[in-house]
Tab-separated table of C-alpha atoms in Angstrom:
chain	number	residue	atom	x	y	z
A	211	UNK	CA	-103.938	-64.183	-63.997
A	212	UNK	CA	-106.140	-61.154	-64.608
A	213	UNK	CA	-107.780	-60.214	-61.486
A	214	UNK	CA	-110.989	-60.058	-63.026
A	215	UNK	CA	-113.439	-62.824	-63.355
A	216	UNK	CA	-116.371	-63.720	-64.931
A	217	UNK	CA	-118.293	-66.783	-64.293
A	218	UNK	CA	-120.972	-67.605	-66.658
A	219	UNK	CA	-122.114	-68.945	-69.778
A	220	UNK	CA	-121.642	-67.769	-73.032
A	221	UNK	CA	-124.822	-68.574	-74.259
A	222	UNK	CA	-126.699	-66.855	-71.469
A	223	UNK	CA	-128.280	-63.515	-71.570
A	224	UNK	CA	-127.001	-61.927	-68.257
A	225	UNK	CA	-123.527	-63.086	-68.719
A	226	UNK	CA	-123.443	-61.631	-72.104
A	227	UNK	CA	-124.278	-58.463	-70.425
A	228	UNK	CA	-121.344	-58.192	-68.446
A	229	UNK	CA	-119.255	-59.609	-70.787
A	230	UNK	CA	-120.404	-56.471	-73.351
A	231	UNK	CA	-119.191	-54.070	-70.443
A	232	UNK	CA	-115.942	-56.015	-70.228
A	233	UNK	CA	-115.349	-55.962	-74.263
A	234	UNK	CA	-115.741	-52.713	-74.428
A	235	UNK	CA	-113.772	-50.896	-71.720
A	236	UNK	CA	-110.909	-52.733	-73.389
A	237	UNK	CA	-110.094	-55.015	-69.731
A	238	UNK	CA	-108.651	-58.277	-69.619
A	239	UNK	CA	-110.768	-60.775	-67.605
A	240	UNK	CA	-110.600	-64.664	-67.139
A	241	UNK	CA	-113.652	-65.915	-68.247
A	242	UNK	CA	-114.738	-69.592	-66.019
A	243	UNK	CA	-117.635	-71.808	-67.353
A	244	UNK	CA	-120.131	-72.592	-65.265
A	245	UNK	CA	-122.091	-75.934	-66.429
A	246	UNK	CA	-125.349	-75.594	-65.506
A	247	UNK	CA	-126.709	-78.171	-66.533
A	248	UNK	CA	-125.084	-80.196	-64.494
A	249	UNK	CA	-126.252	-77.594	-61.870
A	250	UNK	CA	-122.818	-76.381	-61.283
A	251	UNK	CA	-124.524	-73.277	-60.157
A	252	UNK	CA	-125.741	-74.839	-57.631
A	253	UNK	CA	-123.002	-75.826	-56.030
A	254	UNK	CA	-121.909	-74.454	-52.122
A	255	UNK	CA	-118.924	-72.978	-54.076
A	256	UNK	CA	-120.715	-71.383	-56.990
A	257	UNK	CA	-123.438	-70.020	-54.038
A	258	UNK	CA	-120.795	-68.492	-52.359
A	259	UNK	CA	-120.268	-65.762	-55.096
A	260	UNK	CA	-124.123	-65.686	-55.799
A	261	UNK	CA	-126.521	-66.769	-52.942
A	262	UNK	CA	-129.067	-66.652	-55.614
A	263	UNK	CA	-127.954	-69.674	-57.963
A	264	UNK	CA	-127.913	-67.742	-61.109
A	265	UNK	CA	-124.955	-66.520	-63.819
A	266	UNK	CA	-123.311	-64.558	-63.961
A	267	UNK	CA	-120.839	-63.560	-61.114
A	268	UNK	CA	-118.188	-61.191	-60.803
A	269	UNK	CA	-114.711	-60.956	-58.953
A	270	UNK	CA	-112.572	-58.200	-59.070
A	271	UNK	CA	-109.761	-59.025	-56.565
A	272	UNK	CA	-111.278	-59.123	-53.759
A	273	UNK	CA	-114.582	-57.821	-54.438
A	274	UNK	CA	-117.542	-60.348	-55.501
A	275	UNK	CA	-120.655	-58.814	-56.906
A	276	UNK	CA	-123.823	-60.682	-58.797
A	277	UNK	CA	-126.381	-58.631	-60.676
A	278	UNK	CA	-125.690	-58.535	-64.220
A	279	UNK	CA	-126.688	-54.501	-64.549
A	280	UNK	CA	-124.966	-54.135	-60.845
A	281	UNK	CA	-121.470	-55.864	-62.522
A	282	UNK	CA	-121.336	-54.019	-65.563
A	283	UNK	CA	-122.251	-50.681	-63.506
A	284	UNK	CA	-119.604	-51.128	-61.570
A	285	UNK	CA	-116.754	-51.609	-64.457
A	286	UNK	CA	-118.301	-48.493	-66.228
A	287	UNK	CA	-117.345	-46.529	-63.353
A	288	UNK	CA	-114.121	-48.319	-61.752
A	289	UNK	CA	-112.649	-48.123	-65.589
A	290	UNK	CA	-114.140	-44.938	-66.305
A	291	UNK	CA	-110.925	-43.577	-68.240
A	292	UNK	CA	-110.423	-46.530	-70.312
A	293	UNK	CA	-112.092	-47.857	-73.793
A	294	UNK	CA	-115.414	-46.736	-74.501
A	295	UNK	CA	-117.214	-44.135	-72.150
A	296	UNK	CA	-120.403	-45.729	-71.222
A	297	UNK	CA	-121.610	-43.271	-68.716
A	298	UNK	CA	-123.220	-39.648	-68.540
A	299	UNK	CA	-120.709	-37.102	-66.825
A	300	UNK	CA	-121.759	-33.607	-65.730
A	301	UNK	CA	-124.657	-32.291	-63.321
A	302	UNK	CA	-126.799	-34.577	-61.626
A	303	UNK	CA	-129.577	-33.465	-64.118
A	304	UNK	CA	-127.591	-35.236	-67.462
A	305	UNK	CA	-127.004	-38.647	-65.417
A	306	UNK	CA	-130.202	-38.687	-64.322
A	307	UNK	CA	-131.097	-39.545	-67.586
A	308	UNK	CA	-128.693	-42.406	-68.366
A	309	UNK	CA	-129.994	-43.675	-64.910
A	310	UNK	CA	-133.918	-43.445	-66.098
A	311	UNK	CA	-132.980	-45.212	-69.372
A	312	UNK	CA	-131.358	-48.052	-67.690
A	313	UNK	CA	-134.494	-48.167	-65.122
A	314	UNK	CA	-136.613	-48.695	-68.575
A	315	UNK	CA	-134.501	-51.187	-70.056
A	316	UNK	CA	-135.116	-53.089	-66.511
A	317	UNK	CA	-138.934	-52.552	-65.667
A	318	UNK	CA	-140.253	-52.188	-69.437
A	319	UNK	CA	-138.338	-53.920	-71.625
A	320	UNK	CA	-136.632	-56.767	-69.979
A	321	UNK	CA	-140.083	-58.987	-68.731
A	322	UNK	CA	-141.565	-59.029	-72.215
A	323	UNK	CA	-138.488	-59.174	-74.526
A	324	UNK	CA	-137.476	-62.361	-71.634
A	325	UNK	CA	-140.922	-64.018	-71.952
A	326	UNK	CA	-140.754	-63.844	-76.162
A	327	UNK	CA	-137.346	-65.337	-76.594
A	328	UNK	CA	-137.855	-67.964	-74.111
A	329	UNK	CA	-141.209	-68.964	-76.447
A	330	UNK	CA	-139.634	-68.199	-79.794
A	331	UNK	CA	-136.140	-68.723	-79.302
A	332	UNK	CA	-134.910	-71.115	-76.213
A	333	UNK	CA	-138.220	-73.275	-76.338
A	334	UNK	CA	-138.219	-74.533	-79.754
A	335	UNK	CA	-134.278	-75.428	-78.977
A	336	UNK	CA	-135.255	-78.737	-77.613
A	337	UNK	CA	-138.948	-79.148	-79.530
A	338	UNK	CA	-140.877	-78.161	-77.058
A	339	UNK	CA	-143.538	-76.402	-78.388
A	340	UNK	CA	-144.623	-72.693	-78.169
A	341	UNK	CA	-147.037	-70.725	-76.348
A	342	UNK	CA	-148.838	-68.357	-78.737
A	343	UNK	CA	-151.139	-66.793	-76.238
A	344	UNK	CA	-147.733	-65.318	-74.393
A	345	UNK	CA	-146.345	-64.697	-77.128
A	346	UNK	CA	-148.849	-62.898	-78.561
A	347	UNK	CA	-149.345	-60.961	-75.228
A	348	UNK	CA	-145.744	-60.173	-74.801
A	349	UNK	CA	-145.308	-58.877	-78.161
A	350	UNK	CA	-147.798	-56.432	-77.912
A	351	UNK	CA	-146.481	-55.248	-74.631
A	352	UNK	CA	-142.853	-55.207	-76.258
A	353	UNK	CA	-144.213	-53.245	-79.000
A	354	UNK	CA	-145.551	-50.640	-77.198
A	355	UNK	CA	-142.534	-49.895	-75.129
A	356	UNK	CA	-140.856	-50.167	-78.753
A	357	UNK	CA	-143.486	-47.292	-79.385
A	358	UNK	CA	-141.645	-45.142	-76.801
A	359	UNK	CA	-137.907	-46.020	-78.144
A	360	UNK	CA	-139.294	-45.040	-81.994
A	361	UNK	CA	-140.360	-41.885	-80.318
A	362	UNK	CA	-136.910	-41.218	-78.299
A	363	UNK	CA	-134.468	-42.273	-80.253
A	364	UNK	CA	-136.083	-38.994	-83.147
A	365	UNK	CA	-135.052	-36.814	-80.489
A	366	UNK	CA	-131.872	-38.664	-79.179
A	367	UNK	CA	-129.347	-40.760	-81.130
A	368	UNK	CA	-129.411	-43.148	-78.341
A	369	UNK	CA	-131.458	-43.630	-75.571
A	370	UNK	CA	-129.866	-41.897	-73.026
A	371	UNK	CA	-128.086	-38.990	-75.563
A	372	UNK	CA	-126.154	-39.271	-78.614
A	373	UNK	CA	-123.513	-41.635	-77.812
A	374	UNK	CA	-123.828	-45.063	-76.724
A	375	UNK	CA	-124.084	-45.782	-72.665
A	376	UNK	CA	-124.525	-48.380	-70.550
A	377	UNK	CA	-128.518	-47.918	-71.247
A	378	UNK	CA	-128.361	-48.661	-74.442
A	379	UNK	CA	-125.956	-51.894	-74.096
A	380	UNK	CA	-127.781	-53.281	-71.257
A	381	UNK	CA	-130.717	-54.249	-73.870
A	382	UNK	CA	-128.234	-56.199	-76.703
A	383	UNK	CA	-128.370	-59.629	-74.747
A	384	UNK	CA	-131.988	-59.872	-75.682
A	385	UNK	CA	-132.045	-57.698	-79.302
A	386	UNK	CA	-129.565	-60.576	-80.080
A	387	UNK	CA	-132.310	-63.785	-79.324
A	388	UNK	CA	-134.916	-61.470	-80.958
A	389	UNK	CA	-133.518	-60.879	-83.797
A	390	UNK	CA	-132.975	-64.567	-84.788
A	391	UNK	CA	-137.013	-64.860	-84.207
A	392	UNK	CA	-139.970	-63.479	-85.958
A	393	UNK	CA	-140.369	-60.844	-83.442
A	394	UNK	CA	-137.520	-58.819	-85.283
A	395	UNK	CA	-140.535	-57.227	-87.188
A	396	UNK	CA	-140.913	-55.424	-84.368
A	397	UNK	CA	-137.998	-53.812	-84.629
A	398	UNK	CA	-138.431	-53.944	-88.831
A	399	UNK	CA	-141.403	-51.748	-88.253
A	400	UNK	CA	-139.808	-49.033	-86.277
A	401	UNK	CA	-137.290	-46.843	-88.706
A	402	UNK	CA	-135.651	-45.625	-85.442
A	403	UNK	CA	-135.339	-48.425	-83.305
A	404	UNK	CA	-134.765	-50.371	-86.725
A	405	UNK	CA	-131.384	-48.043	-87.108
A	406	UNK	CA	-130.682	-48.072	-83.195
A	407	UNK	CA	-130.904	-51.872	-83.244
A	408	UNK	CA	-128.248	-52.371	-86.467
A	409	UNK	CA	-126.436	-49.823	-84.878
A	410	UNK	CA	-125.643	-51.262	-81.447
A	411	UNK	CA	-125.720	-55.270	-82.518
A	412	UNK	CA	-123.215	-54.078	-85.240
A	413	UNK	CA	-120.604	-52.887	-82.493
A	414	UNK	CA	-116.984	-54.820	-82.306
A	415	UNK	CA	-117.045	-55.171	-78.388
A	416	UNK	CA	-120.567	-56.977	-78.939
A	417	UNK	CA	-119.153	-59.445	-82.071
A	418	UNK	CA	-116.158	-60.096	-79.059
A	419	UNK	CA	-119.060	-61.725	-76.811
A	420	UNK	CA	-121.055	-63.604	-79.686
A	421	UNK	CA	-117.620	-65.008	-81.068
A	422	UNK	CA	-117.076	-66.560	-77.699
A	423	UNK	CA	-120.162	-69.314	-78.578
A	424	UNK	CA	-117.398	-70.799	-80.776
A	425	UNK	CA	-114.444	-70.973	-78.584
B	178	UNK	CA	-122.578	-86.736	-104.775
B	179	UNK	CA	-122.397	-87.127	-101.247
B	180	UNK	CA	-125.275	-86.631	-99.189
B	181	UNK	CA	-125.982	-83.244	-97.749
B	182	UNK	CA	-126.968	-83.158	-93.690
B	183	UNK	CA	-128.329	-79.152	-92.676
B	184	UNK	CA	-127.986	-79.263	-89.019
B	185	UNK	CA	-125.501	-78.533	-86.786
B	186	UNK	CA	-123.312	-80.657	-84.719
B	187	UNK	CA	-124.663	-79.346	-80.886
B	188	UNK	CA	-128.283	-80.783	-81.952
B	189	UNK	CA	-129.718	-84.102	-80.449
B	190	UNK	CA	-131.660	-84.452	-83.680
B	191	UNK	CA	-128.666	-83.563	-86.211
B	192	UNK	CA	-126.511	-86.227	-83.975
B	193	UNK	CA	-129.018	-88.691	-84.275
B	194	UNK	CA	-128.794	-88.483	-87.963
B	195	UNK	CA	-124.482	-88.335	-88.024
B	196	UNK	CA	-124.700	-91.706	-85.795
B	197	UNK	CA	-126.707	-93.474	-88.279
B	198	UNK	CA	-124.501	-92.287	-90.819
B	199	UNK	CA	-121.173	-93.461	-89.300
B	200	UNK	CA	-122.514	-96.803	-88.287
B	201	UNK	CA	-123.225	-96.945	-92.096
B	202	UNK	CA	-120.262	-95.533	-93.123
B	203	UNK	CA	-121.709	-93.393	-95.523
B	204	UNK	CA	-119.797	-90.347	-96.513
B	205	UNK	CA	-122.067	-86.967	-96.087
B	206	UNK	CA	-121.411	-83.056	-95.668
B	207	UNK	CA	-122.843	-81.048	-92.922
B	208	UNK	CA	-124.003	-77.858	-93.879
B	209	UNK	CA	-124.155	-75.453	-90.419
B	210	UNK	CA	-127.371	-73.966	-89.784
B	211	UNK	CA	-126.780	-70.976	-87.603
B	212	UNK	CA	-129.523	-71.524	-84.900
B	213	UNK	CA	-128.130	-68.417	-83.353
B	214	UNK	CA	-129.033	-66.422	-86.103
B	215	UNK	CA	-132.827	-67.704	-86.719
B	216	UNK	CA	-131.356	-68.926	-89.818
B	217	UNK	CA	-133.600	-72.432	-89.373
B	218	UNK	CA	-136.569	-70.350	-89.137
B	219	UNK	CA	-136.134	-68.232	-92.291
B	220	UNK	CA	-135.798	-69.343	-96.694
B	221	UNK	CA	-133.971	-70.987	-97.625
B	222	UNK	CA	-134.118	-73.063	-94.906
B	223	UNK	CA	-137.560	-73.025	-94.335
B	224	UNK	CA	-138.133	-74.656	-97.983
B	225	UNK	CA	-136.161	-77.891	-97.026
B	226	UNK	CA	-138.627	-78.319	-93.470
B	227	UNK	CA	-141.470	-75.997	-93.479
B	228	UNK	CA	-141.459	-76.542	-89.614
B	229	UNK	CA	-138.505	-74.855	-88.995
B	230	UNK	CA	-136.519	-77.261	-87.457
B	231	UNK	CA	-133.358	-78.990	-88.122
B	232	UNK	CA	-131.726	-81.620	-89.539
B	233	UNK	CA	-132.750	-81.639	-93.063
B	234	UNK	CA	-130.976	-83.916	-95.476
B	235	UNK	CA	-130.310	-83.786	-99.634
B	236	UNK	CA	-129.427	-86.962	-101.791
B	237	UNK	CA	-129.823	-85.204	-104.923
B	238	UNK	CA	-133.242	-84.340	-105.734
B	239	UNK	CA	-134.613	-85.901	-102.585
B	240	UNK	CA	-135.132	-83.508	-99.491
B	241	UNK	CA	-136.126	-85.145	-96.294
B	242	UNK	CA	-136.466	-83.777	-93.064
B	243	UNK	CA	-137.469	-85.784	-89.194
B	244	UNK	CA	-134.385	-87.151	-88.069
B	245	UNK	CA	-136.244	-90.653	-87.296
B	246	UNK	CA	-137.430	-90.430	-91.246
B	247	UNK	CA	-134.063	-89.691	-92.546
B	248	UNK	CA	-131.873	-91.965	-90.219
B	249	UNK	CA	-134.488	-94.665	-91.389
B	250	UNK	CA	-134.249	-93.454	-94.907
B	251	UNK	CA	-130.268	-94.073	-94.648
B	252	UNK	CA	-130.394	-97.555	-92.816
B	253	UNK	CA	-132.630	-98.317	-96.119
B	254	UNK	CA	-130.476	-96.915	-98.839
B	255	UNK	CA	-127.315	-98.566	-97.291
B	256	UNK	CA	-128.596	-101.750	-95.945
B	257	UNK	CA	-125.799	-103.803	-97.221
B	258	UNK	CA	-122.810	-101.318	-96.072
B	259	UNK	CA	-121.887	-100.613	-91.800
B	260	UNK	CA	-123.466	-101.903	-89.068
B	261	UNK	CA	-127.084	-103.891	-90.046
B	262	UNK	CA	-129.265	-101.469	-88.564
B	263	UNK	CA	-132.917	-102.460	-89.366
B	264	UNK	CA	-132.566	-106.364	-89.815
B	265	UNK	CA	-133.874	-106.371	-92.982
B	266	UNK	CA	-133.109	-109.785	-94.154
B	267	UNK	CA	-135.396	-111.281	-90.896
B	268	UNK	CA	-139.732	-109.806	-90.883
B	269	UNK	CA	-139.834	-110.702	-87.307
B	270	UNK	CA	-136.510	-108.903	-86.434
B	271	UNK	CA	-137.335	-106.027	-88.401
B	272	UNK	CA	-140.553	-105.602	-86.585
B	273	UNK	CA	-138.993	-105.679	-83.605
B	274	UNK	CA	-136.759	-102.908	-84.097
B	275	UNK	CA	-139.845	-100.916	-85.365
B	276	UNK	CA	-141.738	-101.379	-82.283
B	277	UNK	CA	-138.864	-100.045	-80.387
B	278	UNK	CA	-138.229	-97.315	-82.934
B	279	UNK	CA	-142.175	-96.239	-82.054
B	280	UNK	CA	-141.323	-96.577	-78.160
B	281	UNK	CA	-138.726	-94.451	-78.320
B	282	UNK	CA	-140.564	-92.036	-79.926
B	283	UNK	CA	-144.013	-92.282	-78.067
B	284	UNK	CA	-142.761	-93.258	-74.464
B	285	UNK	CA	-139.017	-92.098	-74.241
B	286	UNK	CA	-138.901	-89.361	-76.195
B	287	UNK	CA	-142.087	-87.115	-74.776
B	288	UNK	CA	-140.710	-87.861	-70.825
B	289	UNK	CA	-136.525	-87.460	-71.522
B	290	UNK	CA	-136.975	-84.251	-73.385
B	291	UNK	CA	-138.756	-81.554	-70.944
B	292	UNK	CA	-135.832	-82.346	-68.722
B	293	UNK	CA	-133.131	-82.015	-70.615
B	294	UNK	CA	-135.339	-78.554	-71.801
B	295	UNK	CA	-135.387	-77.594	-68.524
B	296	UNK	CA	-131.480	-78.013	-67.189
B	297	UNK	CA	-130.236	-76.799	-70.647
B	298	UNK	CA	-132.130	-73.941	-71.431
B	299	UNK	CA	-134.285	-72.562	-68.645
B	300	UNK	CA	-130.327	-71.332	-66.472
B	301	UNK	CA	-129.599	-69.256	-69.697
B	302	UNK	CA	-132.404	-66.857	-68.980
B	303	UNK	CA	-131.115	-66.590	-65.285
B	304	UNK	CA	-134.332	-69.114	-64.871
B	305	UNK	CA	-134.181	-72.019	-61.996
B	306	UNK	CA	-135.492	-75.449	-63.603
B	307	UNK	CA	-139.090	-75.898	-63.022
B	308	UNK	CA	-139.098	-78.607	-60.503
B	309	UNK	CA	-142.832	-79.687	-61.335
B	310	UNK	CA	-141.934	-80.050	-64.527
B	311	UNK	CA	-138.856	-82.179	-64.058
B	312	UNK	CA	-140.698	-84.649	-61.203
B	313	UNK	CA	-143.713	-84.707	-63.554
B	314	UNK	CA	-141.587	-86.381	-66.280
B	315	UNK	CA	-139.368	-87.963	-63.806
B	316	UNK	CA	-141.888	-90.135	-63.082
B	317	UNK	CA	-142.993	-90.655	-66.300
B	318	UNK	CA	-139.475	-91.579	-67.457
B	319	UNK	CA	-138.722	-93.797	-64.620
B	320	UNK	CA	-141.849	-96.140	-65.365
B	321	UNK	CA	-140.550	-96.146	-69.250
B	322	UNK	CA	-137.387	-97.255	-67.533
B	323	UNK	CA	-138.615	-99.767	-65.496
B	324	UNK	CA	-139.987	-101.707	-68.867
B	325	UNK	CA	-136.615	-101.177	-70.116
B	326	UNK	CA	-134.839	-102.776	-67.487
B	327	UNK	CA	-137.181	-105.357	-67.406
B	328	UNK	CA	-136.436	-106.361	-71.509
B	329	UNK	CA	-132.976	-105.367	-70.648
B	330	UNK	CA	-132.455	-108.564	-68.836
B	331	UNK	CA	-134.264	-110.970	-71.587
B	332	UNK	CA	-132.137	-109.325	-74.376
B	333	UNK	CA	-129.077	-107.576	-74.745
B	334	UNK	CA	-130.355	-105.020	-76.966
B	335	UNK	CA	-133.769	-103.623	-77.063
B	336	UNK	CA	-134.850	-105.256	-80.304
B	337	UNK	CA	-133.499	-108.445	-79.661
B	338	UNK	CA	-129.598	-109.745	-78.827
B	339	UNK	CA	-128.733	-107.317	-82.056
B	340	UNK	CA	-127.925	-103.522	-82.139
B	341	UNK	CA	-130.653	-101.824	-84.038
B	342	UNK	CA	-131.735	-98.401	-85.152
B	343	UNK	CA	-134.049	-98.333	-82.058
B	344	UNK	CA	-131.280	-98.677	-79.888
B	345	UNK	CA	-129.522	-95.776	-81.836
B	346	UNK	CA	-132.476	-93.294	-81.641
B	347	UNK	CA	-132.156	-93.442	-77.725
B	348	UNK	CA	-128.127	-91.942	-78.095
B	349	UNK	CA	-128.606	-88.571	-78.868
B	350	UNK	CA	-131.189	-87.122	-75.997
B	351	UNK	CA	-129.720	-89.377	-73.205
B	352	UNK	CA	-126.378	-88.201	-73.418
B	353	UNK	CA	-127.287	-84.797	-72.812
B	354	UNK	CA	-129.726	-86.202	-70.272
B	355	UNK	CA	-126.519	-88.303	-67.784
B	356	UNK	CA	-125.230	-84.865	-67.855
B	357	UNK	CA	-128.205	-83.081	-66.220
B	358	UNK	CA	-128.561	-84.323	-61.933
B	359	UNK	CA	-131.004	-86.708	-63.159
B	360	UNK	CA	-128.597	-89.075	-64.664
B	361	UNK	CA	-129.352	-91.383	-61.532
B	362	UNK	CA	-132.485	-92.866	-63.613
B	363	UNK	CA	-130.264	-94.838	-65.803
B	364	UNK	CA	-127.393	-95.505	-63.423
B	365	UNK	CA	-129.501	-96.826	-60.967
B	366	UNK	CA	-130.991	-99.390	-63.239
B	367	UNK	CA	-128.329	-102.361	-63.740
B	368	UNK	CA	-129.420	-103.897	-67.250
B	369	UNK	CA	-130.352	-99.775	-68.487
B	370	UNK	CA	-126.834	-98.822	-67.340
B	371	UNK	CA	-125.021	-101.517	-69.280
B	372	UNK	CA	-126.925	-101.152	-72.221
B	373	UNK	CA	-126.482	-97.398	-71.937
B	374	UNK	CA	-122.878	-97.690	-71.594
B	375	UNK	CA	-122.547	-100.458	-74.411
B	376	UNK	CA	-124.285	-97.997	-77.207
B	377	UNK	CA	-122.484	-95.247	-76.075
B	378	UNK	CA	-119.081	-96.264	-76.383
B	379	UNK	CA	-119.676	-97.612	-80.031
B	380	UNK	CA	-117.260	-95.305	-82.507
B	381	UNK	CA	-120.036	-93.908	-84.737
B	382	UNK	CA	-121.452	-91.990	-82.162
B	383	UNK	CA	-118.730	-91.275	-80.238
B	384	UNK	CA	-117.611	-89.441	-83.057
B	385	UNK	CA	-120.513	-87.223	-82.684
B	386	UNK	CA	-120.721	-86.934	-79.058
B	387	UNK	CA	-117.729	-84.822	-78.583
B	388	UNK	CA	-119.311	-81.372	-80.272
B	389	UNK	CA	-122.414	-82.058	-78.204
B	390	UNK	CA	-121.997	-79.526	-76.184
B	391	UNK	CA	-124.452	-76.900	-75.768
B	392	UNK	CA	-123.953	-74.926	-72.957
B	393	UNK	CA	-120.741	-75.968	-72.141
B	394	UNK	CA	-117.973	-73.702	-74.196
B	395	UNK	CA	-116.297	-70.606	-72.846
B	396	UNK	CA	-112.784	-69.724	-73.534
């Protein structure tokens, strides 16, 4: 049994983060359903790896961690020498910059890329109908933090420097839920981020996490 | 030709079309929509249901879409094949089952499906279920349950003694409903809990309850 653990839901943003992270430093995990909609995480046991209720969690022997950016951190740097290098090495200068990038994707892009695919992906799901005052709101927002990306990624080939990092991976759970909604024109609009976006959805560790909807 | 069902097999809406089918015994092709993709919200889709939303159904050169519309469309077409579904051969039956098709749709319908919304999706986005939400319609499903509960123990069914398209349309949305903590409403509620139990243990929809199951797969 691997020692690692992941427990989560395929479908849900945060758990596909770690998951990413997983997929592509090449380690072998054992991946445990929660059912939430049973509110399995809820439950004293499921509580007891994350005090706040929410997927997913993380075991690695005997450490437990929640915090989807805190889990996948972690991996990056405890399997550092395998599968794809997803971190900056050198003077504290150059990883100051991966760190910034992931501080963006947290406080900039996260809260309005959230709030439009909960409107214009999760809500219509069930038929409940959308919001276009947030939406509209939270797409301009998104687009002018898109603004900044476009800008970056002329100077950069990702966000943090030319090769792909934890920065840029920590954004795919929500590029994925926009791009099967309207707001993908504002990505369409942006050559960069356009390029950036194909780029990084297009990656065979992130396919590994979508295929796992069908298992 | 065999009919032709866009949906896919997760969806409350698609299912309720599949169980109409099966009771009738109609052969028909599912063609997956990848929801994941936005595919339901893009052509071609978009040309078979301008809203966006699935199931839509071919037989030949119609295109329907509302799963209530086409699941009535099918009871229709194959009234003398499966399961009689909309009593067609008795007025006063068949208006029976079409007041009960409207409650379902007017009173069941706008309460059950904010919380099932609410256990199903809001977790996914690391979001707790709004709890005013869920009480809100709580209580507004729990009076629609009290009315069934009181028919419920006049008739076996909610048209009449008969199984009936109305009782079909309630499948779908309330099995994905016992599986949230609110299951209680219906269990709690003798005559609702038979009836539930009775309709959802007939083959044609269990055949379709088994890939309901969004959420729920992980390797």
């Amino acid at each position: 049994m691997a020692a690692i653990k992941v427990h989560g839901s395929p479908l849900s943003t945060a758990t596909r983060r770690v998951l990413a992270c997983l997929y592509e430093k090449e380690i072998d995990f054992q991946f445990v359903p929660v059912n939430m909609a049973t509110g399995e995480h809820k439950s004293d046991n499921f509580l007891a790896l994350n005090p706040f209720g929410q997927v997913p969690a993380f075991e690695d022997g005997d450490l437990t961690l929640f915090e989807s950016r805190a889990s996948a951190n972690y991996v990056a740097h405890e399997f550092a020498d395998k599968g794809t290098q997803l971190l900056i090495s050198g003077s504290n200068k150059e990883v100051a910059v991966l760190e910034l990038w992931k501080e963006v994707e947290a406080h900039q892009f996260n809260t309005p890329s959230s709030k439009v695919v909960w409107e214009l992906f999760f809500k219509p799901f069930l038929g409940m109908a959308t919001d276009a005052a947030v939406v509209e709101e939270n797409e301009t927002q998104l687009g002018k933090v898109l603004d900044v990306y476009e800008t970056r990624l002329t100077q950069s080939k990702y966000l943090a420097s030319d090769n792909f990092t934890l920065a840029d991976l920590y954004h795919l759970p929500n590029i994925q839920y926009l791009l099967a909604t309207p707001a993908k024109k504002l990505f369409e609009s942006r050559p960069h981020v356009d390029a950036w976006v194909k780029e990084i959805t297009a990656r065979p560790a992130w396919s590994k996490v979508l295929a796992m909807m069908n298992q | 030709m065999a009919l032709k069902l866009y949906g896919a097999a997760l969806s409350p809406c698609t299912s309720r079309v599949m169980t109409c089918l099966h009771e009738k015994e109609t052969d028909f092709e599912l063609v997956p929509v990848d929801l994941f993709a936005g595919e339901h919200k893009q052509l071609p889709f978009l040309a078979k249901n301008p809203f966006g939303q699935i199931p839509a159904l071919e037989d030949g050169d119609l295109s329907l879409f509302e799963s209530r519309a086409i699941a009535a469309y099918v009871a229709e077409k194959f009234k003398e094949t499966g399961s009689d579904l909309i009593r067609h051969q008795s007025l006063k039956e068949a208006a029976e089952v079409k007041v009960w098709m409207e409650v379902e749709s007017q009173q069941y319908h706008p309460a059950i499906s904010p919380i099932i919304f609410q256990f199903f999706a809001a977790p996914l986005q690391g979001k707790a279920p709004d709890q005013a939400i869920i009480d809100e319609n709580t209580e507004k499903l729990g009076k629609v349950l009290d009315v069934y509960e009181d028919k419920l123990g006049r008739t076996k069914y909610l048209a009449g003694d008969f199984y009936s398209l109305a009782d079909l349309f309630h499948l779908s949305f309330t099995y994905y409903f016992m599986k949230t903590p609110c299951a209680h409403l219906i269990n709690e509620r003798p005559h609702v809990k038979a009836w539930w139990e009775d309709i959802s243990s007939r083959p044609a929809f269990q055949k379709v309850a088994s890939a309901m199951n969004f959420g729920e797969k992980g390797n």
